[in-house]
mmCIF file of C-alpha atoms and ligand atoms in Angstrom:
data_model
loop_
_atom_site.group_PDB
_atom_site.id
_atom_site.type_symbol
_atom_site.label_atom_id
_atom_site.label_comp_id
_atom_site.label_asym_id
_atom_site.label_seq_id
_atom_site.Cartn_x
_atom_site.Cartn_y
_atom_site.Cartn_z
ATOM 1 C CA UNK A 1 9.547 4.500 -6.924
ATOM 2 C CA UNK A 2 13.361 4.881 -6.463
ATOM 3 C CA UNK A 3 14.675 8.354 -6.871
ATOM 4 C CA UNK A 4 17.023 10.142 -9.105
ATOM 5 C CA UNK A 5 16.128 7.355 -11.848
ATOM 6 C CA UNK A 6 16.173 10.051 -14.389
ATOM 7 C CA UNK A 7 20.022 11.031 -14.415
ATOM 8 C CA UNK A 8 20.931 7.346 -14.798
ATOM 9 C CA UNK A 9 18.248 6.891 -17.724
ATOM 10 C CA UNK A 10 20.866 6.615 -20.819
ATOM 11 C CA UNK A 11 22.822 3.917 -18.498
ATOM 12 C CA UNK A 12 19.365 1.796 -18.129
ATOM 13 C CA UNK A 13 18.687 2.237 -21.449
ATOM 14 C CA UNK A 14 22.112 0.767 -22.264
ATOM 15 C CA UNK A 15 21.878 -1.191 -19.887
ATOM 16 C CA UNK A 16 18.801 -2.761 -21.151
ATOM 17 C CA UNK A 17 20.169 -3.234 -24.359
ATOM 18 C CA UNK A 18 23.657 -5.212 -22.837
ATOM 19 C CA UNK A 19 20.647 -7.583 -21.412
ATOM 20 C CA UNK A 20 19.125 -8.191 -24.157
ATOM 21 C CA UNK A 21 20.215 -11.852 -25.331
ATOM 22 C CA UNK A 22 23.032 -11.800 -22.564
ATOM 23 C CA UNK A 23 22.504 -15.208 -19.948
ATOM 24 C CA UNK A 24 20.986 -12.670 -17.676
ATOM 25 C CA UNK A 25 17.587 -14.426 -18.450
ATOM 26 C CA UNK A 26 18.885 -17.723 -18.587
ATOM 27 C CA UNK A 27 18.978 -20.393 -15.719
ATOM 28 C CA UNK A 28 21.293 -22.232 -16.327
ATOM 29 C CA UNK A 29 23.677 -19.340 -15.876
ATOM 30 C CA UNK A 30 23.107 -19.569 -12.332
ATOM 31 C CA UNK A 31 25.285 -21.949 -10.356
ATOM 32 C CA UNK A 32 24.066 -24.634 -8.496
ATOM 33 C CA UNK A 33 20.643 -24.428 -10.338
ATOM 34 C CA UNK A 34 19.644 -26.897 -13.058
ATOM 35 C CA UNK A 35 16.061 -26.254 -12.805
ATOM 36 C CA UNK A 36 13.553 -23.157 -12.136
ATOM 37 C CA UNK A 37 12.229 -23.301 -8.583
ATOM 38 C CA UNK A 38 8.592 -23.904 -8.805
ATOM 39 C CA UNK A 39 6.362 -22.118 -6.347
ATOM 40 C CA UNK A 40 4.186 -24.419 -5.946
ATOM 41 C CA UNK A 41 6.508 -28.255 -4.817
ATOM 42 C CA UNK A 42 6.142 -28.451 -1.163
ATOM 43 C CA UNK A 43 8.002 -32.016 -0.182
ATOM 44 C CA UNK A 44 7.256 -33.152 3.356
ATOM 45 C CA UNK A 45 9.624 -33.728 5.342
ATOM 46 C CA UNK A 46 9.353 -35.676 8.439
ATOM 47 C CA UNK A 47 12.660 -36.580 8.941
ATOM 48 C CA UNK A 48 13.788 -32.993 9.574
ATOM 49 C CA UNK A 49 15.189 -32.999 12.986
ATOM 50 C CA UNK A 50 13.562 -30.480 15.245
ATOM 51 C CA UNK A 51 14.808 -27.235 16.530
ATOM 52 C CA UNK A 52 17.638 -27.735 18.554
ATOM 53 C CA UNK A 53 17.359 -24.091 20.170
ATOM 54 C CA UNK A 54 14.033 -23.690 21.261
ATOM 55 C CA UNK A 55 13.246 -27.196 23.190
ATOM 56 C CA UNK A 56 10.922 -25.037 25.772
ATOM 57 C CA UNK A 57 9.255 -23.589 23.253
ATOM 58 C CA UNK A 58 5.496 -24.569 23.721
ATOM 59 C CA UNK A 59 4.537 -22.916 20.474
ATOM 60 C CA UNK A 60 6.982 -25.026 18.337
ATOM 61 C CA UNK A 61 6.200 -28.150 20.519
ATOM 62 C CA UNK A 62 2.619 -27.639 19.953
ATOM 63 C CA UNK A 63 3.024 -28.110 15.973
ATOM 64 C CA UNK A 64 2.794 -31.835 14.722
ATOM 65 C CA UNK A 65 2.794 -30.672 11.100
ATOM 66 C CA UNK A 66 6.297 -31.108 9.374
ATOM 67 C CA UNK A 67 8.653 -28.259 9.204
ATOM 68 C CA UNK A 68 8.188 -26.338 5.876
ATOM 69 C CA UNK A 69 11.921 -26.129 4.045
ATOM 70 C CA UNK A 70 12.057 -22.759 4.527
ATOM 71 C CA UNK A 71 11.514 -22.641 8.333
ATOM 72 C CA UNK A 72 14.463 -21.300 10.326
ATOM 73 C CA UNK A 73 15.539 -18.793 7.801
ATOM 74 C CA UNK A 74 15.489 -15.399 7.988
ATOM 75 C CA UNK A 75 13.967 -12.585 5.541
ATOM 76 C CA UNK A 76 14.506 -9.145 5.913
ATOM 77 C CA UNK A 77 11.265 -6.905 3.807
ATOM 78 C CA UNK A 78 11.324 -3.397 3.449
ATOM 79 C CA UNK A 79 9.030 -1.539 2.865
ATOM 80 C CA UNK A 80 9.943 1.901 0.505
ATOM 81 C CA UNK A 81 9.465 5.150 2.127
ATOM 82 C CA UNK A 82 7.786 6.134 5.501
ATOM 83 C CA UNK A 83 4.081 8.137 5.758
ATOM 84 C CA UNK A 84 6.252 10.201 7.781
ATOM 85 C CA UNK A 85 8.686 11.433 5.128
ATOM 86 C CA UNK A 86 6.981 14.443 3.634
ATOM 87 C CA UNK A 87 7.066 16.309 7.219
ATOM 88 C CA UNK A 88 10.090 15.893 7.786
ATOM 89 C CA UNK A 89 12.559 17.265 4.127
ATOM 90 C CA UNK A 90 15.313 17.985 6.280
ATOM 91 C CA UNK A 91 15.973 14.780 7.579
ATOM 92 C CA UNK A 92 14.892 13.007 4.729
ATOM 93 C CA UNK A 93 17.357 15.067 2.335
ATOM 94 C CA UNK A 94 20.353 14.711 4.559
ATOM 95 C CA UNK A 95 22.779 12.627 2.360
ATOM 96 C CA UNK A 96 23.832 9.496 3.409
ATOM 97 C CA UNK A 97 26.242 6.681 1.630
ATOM 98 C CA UNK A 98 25.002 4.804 -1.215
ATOM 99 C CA UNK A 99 27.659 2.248 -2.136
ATOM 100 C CA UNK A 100 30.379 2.908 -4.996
ATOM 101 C CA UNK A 101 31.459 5.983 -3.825
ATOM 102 C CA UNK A 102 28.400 7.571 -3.909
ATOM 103 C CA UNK A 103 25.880 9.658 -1.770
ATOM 104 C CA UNK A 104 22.121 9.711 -1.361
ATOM 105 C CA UNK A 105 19.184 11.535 0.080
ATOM 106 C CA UNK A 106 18.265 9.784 3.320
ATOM 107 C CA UNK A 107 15.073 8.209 1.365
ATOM 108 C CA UNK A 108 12.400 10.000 -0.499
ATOM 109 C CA UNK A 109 8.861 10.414 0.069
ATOM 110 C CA UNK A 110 7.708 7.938 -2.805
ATOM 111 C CA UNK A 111 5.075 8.327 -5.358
ATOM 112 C CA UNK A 112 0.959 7.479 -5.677
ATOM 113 C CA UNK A 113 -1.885 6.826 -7.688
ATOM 114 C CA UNK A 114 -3.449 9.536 -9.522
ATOM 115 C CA UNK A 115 -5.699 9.576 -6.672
ATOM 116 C CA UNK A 116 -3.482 10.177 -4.230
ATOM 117 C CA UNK A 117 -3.252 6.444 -2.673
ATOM 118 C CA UNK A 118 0.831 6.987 -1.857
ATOM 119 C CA UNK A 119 3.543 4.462 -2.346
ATOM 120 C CA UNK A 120 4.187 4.297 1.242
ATOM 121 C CA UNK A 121 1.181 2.762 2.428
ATOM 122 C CA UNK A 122 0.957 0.634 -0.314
ATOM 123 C CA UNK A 123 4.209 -1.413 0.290
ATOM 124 C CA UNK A 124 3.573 -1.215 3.810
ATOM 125 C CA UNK A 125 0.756 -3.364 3.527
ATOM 126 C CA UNK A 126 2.190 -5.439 1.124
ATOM 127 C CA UNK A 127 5.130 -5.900 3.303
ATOM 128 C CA UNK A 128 2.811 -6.744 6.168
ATOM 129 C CA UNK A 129 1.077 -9.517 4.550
ATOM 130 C CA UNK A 130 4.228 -11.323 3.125
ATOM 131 C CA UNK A 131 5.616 -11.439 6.376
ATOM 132 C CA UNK A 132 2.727 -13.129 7.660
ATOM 133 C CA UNK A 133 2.760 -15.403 5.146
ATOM 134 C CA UNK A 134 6.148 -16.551 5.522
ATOM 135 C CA UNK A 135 5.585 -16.253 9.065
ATOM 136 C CA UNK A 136 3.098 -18.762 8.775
ATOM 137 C CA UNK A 137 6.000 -21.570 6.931
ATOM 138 C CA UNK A 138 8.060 -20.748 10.394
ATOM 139 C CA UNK A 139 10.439 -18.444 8.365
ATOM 140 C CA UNK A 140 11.714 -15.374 10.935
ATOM 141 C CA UNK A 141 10.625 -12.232 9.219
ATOM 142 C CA UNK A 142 12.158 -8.681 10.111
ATOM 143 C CA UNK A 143 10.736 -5.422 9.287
ATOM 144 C CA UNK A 144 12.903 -2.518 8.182
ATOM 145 C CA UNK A 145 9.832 -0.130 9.465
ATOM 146 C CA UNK A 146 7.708 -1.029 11.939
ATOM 147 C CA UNK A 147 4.601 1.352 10.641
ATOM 148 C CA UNK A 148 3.589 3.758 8.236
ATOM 149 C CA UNK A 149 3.776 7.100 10.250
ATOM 150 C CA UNK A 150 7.023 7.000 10.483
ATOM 151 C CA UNK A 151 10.722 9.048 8.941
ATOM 152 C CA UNK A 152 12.579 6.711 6.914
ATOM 153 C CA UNK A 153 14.792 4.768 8.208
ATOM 154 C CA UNK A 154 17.688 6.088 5.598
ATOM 155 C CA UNK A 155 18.785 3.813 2.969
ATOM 156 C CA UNK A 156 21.909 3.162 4.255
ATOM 157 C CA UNK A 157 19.991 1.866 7.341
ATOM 158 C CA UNK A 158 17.733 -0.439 5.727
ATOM 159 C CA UNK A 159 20.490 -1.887 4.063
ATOM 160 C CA UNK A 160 22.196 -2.380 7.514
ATOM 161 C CA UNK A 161 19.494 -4.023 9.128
ATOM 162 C CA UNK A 162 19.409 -6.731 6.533
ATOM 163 C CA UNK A 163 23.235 -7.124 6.742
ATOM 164 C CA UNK A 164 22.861 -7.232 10.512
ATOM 165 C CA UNK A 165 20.191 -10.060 10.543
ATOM 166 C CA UNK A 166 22.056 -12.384 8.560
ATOM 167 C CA UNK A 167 19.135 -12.196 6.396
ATOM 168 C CA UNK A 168 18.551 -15.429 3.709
ATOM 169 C CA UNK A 169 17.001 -13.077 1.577
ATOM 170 C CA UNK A 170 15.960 -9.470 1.961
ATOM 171 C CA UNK A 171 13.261 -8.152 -0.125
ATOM 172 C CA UNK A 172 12.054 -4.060 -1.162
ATOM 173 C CA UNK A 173 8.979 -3.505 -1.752
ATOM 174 C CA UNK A 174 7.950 -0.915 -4.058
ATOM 175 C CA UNK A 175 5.509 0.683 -6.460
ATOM 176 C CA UNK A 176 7.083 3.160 -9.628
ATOM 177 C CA UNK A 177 5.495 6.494 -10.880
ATOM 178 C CA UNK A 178 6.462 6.664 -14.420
ATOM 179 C CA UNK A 179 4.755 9.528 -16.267
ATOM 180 C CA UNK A 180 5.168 7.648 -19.271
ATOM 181 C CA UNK A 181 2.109 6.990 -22.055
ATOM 182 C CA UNK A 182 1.314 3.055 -21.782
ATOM 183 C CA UNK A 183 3.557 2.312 -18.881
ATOM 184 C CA UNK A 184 2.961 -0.546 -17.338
ATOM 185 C CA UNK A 185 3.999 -3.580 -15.327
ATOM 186 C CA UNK A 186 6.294 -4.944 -12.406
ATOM 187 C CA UNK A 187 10.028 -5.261 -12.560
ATOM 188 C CA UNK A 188 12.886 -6.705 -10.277
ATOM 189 C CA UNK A 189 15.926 -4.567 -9.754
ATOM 190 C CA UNK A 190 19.268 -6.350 -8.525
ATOM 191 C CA UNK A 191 22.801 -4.793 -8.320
ATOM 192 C CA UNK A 192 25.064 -4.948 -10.860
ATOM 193 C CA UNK A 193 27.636 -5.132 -11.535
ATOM 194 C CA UNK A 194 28.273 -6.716 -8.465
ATOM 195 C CA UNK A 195 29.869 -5.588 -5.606
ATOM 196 C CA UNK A 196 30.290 -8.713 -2.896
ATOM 197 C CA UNK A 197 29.408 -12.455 -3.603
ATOM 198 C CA UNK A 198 25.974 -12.267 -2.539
ATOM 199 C CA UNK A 199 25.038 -9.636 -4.793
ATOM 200 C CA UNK A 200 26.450 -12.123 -7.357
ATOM 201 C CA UNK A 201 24.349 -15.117 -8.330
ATOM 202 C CA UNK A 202 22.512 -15.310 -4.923
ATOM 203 C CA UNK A 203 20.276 -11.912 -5.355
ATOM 204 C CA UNK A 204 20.432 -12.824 -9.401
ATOM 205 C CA UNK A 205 18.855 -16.032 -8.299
ATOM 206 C CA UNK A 206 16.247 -14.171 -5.914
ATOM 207 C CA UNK A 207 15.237 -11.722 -8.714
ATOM 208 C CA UNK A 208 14.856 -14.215 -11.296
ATOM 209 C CA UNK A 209 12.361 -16.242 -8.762
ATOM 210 C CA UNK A 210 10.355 -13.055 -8.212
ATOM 211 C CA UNK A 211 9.922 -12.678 -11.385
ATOM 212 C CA UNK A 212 8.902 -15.880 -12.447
ATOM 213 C CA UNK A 213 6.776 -16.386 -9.333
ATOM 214 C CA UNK A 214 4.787 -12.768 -10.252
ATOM 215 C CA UNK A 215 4.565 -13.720 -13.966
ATOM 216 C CA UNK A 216 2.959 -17.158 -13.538
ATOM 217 C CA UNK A 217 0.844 -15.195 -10.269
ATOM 218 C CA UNK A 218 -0.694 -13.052 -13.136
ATOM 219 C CA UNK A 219 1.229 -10.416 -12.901
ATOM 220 C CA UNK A 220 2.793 -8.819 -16.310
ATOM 221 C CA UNK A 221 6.653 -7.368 -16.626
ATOM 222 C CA UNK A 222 7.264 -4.029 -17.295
ATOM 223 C CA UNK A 223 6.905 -2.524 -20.693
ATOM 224 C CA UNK A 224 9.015 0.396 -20.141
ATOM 225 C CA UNK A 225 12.443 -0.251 -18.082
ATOM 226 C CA UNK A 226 14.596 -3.210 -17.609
ATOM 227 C CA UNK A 227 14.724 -6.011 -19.767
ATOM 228 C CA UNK A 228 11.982 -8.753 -19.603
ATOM 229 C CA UNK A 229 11.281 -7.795 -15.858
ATOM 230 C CA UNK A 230 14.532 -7.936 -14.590
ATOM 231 C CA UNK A 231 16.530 -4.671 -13.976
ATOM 232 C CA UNK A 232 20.312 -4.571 -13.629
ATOM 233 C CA UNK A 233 20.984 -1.085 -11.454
ATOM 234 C CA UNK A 234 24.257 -0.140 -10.010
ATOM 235 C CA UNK A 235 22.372 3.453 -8.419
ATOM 236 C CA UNK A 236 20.295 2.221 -5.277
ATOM 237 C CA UNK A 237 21.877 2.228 -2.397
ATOM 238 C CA UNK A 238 19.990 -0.557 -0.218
ATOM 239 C CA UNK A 239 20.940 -2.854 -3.109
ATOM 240 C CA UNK A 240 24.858 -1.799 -3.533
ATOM 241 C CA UNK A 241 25.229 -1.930 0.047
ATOM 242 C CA UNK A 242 23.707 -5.394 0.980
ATOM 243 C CA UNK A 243 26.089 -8.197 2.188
ATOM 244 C CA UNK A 244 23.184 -10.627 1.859
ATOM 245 C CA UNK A 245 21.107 -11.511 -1.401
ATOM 246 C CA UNK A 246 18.711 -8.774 -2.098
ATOM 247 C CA UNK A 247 16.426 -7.040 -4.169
ATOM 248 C CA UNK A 248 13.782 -4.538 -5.038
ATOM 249 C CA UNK A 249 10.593 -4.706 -6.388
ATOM 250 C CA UNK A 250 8.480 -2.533 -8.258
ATOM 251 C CA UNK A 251 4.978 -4.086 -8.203
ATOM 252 C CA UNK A 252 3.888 -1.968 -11.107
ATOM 253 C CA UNK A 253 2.762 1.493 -11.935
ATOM 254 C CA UNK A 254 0.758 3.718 -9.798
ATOM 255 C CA UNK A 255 0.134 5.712 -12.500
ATOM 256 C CA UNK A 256 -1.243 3.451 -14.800
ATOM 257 C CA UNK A 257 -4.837 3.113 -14.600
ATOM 258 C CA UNK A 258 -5.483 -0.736 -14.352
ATOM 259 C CA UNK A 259 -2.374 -1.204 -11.493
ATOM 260 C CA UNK A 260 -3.547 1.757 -9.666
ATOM 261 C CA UNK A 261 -6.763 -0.040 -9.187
ATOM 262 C CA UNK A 262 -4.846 -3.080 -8.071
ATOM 263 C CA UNK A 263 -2.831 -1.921 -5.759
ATOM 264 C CA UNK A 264 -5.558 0.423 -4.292
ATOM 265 C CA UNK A 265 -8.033 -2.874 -3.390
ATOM 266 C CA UNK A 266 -7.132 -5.308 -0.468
ATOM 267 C CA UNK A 267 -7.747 -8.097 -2.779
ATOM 268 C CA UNK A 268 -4.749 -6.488 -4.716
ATOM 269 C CA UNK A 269 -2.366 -5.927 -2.363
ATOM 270 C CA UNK A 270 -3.138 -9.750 -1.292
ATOM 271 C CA UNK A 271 -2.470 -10.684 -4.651
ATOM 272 C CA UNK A 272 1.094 -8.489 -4.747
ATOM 273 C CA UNK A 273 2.456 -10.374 -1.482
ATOM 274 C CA UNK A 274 0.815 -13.841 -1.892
ATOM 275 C CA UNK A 275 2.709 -13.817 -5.355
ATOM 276 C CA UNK A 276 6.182 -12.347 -3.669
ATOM 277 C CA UNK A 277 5.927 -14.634 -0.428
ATOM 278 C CA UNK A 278 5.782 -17.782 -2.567
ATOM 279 C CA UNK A 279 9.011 -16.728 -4.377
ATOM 280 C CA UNK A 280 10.788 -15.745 -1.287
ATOM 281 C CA UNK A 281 9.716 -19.594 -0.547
ATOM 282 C CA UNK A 282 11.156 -21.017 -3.660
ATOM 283 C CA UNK A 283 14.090 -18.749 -2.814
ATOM 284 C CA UNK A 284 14.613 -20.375 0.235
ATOM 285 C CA UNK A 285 14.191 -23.747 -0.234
ATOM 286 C CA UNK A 286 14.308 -24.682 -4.182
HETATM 287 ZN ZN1 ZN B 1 9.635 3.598 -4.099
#
């Protein structure tokens, strides 16, 4: 979950309402794209010229398949929280910049399943096995954490990191905690209103894709925030202080019965990131 979501509640919930019939759901709305990306269209291409930068690369030489679209480009995931969070309040509390003028704790410890699965490990592994699957279509893939014992990074760091890679699209992973009877579902936060060009129609474009790749994956939008799983926030700070298109997802509920089971099982989590790697895909090469 993403913290101090409850002080900026009556600004979702207008927020929510200013979507509602607005082009934010629309398409065509977006630039440059006339159609929705489709997961599933890989076109061969053998014409693609070869890597001019790696020519003594044995591993790229060995490879006779063609290059997927999306090879070459680089995504940034991050994964919310650290396992090493708790331990440490001080450092984690220590208030950092959050974009529009704002300050925020370092990063927060997450939530968890009733049970007491946390939010850390969960979009740690989730994070794990979308990079390997978009390692897999030769796409570079940088971590914001590198395990789950860790403190933090802050915000303001993971949002650096992104910036600093040049990512083509960075991606954060996360799972909510809403106390809320019923609540359920996945939704895709982007920032708005806008602060830079690629939060513009580049991370609007990203955020539509996840959600249309985890809706046709199975997966069902949330029935208590945003606005047909798409969430317009102008409070986190790893989205307001991207220079590259980004956004954040909350898989779904860990306190909801049904997700909680989900996201606790391997076959779950494999679900979450095979669904999110094929829209970072689609992202990538539409
Ligand atoms: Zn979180």
């Amino acid at each position: 979950m993403v913290a101090v979501r409850r002080a900026i509640v009556p600004l979702l919930l207008a927020g929510a309402l200013l979507l509602t019939g607005c082009s934010d759901d629309a398409p065509a709305a977006v630039p440059g794209t006339g159609v929705t990306p489709t997961a599933t269209s890989v076109t061969p291409s053998a014409s693609l010229p070869s890597s001019p930068s790696s020519p003594s690369s044995s591993a790229a030489a060995s490879s006779s398949a063609p290059a997927a679209p999306a090879a070459g480009k680089v995504v940034v995931l991050d994964p919310g929280h650290n396992g090493g969070n708790a331990a440490h309040p001080a450092e984690i509390n220590r208030q950092v910049p959050a974009g529009r003028g704002q300050t925020k704790p370092c990063n927060t410890t997450g939530t968890a399943t009733n049970a007491g699965y946390p939010e850390h490990a969960f979009t740690f592994d989730v994070a794990q096995r979308v990079g390997k699957a978009l390692a897999d279509k030769g796409i570079r893939v940088v971590y914001t954490r590198q395990n789950d014992t860790g403190v933090g990074p802050c915000v303001d760091r993971r949002a650096a990191i992104g910036n600093d890679a040049a990512a083509d699209a960075v991606v954060s992973i996360h799972a909510d905690g809403s106390e809320a009877a019923g609540a359920t579902g996945f939704h895709v936060a982007y920032s708005s209103p806008a602060l830079n060009a690629a939060q513009g129609a580049p991370s609007t474009r990203l955020a539509q894709t996840l959600r249309d790749t985890l809706r046709t994956s199975g997966f069902t939008t949330a029935n208590y925030i945003g606005s047909n799983g798409l969430s317009a926030r102008a409070d986190l700070a790893g989205l307001n202080l991207s220079t590259r298109p980004a956004t954040l997802v909350e898989c779904g509920n860990m306190r909801n019965a049904t997700e909680a089971a989900r996201m606790t099982s391997a076959d779950g989590r494999q679900q979450y990131a095979t669904a999110i790697a094929a829209a970072i895909e689609a992202y990538l090469a539409p």
